[in-house]
Protein backbone atom coordinates (compact mmCIF):
# COMPACT_ATOMS: atom_id res chain seq x y z
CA UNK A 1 0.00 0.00 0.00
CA UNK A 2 2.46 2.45 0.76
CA UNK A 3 4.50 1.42 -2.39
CA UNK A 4 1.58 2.41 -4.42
CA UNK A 5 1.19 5.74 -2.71
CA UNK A 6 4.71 6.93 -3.27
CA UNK A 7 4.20 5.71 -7.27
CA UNK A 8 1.09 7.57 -7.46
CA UNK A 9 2.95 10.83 -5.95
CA UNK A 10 5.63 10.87 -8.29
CA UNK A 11 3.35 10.10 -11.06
CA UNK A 12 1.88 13.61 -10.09
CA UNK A 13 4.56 15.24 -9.32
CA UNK A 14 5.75 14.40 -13.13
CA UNK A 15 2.55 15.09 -14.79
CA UNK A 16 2.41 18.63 -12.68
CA UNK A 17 6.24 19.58 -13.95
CA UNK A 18 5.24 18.65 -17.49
CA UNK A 19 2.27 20.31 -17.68
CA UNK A 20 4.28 23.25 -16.22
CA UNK A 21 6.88 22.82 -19.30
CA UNK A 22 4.43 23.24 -21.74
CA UNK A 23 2.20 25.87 -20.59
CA UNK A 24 5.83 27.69 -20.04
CA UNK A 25 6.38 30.73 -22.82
CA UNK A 26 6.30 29.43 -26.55
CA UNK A 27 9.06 29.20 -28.76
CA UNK A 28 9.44 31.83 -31.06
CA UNK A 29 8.49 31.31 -34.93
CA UNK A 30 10.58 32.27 -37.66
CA UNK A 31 10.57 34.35 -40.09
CA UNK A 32 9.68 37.20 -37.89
CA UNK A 33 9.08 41.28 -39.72
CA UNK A 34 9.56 44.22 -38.05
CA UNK A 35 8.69 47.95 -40.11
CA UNK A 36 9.75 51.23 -39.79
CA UNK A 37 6.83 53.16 -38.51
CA UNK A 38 8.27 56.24 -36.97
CA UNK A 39 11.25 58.84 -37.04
CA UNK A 40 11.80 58.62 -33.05
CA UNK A 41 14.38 61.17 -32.57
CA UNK A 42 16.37 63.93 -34.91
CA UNK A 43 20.05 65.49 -33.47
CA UNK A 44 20.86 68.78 -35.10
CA UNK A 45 23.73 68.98 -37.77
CA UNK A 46 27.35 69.35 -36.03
CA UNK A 47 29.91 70.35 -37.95
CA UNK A 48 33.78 69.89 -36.95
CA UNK A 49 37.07 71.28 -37.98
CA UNK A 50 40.51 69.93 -36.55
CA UNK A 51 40.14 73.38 -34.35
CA UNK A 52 36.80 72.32 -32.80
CA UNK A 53 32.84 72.41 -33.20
CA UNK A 54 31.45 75.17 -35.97
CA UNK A 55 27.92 76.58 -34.56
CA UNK A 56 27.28 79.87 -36.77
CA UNK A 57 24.21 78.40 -38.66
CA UNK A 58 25.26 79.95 -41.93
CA UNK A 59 28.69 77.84 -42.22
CA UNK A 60 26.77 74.53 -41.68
CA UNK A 61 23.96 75.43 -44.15
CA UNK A 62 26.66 76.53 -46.49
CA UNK A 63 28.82 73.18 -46.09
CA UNK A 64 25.78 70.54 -46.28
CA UNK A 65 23.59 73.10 -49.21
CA UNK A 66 24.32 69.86 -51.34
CA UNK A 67 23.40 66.98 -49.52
CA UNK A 68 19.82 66.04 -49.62
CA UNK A 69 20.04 63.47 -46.72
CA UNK A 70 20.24 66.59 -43.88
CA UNK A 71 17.25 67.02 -42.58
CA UNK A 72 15.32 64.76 -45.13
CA UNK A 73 11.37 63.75 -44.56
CA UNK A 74 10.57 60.58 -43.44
CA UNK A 75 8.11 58.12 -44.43
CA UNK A 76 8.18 54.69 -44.11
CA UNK A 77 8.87 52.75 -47.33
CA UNK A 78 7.74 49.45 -48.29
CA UNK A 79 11.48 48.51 -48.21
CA UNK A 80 11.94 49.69 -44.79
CA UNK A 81 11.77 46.23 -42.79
CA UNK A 82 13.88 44.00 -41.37
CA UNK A 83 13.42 40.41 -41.04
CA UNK A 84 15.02 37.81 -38.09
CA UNK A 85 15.45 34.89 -40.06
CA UNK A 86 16.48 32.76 -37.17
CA UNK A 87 16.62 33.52 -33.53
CA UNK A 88 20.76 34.25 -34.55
CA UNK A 89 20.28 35.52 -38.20
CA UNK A 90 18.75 38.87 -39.88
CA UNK A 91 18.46 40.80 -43.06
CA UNK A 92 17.24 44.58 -43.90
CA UNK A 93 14.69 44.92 -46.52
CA UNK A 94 15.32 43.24 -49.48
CA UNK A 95 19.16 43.01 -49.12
CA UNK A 96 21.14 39.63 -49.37
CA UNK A 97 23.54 40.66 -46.72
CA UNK A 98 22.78 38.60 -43.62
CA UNK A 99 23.66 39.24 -40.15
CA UNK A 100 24.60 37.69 -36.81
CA UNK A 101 22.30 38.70 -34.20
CA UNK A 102 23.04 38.82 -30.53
CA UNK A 103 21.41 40.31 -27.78
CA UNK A 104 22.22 42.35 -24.44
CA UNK A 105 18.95 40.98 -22.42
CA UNK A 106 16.24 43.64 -22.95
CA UNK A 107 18.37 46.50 -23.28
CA UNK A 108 19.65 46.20 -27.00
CA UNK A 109 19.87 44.06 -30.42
CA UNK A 110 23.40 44.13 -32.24
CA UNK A 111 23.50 43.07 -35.73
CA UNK A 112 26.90 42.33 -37.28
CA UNK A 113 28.35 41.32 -40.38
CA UNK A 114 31.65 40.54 -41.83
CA UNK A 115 33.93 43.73 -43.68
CA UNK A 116 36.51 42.88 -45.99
CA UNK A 117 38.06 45.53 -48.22
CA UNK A 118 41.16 44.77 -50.60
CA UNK A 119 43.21 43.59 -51.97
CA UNK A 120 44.77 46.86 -52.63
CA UNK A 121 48.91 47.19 -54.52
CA UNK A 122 50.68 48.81 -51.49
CA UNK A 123 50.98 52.42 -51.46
CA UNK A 124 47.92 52.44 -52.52
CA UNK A 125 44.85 53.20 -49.57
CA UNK A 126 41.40 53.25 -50.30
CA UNK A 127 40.80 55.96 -47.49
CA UNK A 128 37.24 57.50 -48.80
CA UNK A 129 35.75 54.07 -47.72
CA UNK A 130 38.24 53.58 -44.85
CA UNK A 131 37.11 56.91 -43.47
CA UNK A 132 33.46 56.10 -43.76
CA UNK A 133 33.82 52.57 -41.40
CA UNK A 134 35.75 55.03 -39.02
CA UNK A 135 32.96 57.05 -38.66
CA UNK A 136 30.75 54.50 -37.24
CA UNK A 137 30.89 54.22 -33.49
CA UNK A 138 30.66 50.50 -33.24
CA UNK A 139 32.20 49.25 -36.02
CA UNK A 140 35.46 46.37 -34.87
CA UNK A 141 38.40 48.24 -35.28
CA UNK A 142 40.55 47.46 -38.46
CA UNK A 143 43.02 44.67 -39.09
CA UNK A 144 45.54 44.97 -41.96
CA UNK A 145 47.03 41.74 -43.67
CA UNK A 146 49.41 41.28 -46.68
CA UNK A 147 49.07 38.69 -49.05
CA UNK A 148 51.32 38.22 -52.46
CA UNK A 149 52.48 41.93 -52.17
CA UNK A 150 49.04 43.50 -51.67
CA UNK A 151 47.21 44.90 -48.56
CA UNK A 152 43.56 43.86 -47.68
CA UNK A 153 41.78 44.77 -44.39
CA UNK A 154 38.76 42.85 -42.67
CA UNK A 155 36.78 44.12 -39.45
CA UNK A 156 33.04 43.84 -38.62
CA UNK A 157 30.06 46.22 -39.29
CA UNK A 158 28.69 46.68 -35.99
CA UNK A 159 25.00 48.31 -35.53
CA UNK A 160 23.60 48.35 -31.92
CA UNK A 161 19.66 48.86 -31.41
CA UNK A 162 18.59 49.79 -28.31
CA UNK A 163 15.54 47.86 -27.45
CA UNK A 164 14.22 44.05 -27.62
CA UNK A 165 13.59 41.65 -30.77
CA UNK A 166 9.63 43.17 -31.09
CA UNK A 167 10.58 47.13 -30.82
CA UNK A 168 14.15 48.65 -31.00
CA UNK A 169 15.39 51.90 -32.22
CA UNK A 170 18.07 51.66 -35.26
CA UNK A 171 20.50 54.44 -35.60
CA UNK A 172 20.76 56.32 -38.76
CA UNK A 173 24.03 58.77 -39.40
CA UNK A 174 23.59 61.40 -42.34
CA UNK A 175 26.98 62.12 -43.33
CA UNK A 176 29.50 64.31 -45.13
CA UNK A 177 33.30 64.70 -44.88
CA UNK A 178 35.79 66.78 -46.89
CA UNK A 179 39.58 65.93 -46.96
CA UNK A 180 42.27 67.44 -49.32
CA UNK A 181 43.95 64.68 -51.54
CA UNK A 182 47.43 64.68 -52.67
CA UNK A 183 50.52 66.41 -51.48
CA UNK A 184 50.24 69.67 -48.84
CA UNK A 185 49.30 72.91 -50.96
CA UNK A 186 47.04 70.80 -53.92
CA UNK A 187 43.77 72.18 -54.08
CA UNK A 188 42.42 68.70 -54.69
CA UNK A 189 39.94 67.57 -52.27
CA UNK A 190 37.80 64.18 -51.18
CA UNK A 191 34.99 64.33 -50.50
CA UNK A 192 32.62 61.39 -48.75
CA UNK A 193 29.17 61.69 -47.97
CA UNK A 194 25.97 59.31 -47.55
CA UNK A 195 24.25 57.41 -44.83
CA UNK A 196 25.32 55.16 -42.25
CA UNK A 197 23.29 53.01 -39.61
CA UNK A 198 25.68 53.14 -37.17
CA UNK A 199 26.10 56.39 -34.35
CA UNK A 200 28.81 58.49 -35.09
CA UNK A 201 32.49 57.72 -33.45
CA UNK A 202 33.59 61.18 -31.38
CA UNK A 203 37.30 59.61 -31.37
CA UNK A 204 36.97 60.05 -35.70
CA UNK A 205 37.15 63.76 -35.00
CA UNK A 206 40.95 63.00 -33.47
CA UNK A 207 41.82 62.27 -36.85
CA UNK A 208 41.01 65.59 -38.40
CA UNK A 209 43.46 67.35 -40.09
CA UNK A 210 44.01 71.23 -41.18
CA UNK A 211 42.40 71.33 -43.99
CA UNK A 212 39.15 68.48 -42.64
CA UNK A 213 35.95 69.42 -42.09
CA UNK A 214 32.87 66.74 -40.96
CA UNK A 215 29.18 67.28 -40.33
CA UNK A 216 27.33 64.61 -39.31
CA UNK A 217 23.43 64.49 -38.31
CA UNK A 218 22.29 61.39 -35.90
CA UNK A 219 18.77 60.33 -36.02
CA UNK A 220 16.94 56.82 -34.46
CA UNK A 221 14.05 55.18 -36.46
CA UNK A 222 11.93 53.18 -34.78
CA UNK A 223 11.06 48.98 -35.61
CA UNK A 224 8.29 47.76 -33.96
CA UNK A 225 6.16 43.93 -35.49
């Protein structure tokens, strides 16, 4: 009799922590689509010299007059999505770059994806697209590697959304930088300008040289499902 009692028991006991297992929180189910639906938050335009931060209005308007980007509309697109694949894989819109996803509990969503930029005949540096993974706050910093005589470089796009797999904001940099090119005294300059989803990286601006000028405008956009 008492056998039979303590069976019984643990028969309960196993059907209670079974039931408990699958009334726990279901497992997620992939694809899953999140859409832009809102321009959260707009910075103002800073612009930066090697000598410090320009405010007067009229220089800024005068340096960004040709970049449409600076304080652009928005509207949600029907490209502007981005879908987790897996619980450890993403894409944006209709791009075939993938990313690895990771996450910081419910405090932020990183998405990252391998850079590789070469191979390049030494001497020769592609800095215009150098510059513009500099910029970006999170980015991996840099490695250089030689390989039969030429110079390639590899790192990681880095892009850190605060928020949780349902709603996160996703950083969006409006950009433009002017360098001179060549040898002190040309009047040759670079110029490099676009968008970036990435925040902009303050320790760029210890790179500046005489002659540099940046402007930069930071904005979030908001993915909810």
């Amino acid at each position: 009799m008492k056998l039979n009692v303590i069976l019984m028991m643990a028969g309960t006991v196993a059907a209670v922590a079974g039931c408990s297992k699958y009334r726990g929180k279901p497992a997620k189910i992939f694809p899953i689509e999140l859409k832009a639906v809102a321009l959260e938050s707009r910075g103002s335009v800073r612009l930066y010299t090697k000598s410090g931060e320009i405010t007067d209005e009229g220089v800024i308007a005068e340096f960004i007059n040709s970049e449409e980007g600076f304080n652009a509309s928005f509207a949600p697109r029907p490209d502007d999505f981005m879908t987790f694949i897996t619980d450890s894989t993403a894409q944006f819109g209709i791009s075939a770059v993938l990313y690895r996803v990771s996450r910081e509990g419910n405090t932020a969503v990183v998405f990252r994806s391998p850079f590789i930029l070469g191979p390049y005949a030494r001497g020769e540096e592609p800095r215009k697209i150098l510059d513009t993974y500099r910029l970006s706050k999170h980015n991996d910093p840099l490695q250089m590697f030689h390989s039969g005589g030429q110079i390639s470089y590899k790192g990681e796009v880095v892009t850190y959304c605060s928020g949780t797999d349902r709603s996160f904001l996703f950083p969006v940099m409006i950009y433009k930088l002017s360098r001179p090119s060549g040898n002190s005294g040309q009047a040759n300059i670079r110029v490099a300008s676009g968008k970036l989803f990435n925040e902009f990286n303050k320790d760029f601006l210890a790179t500046l040289g005489d002659r540099d000028t940046i402007a930069y405008q930071q904005s979030y956009v908001r993915y909810s499902k």
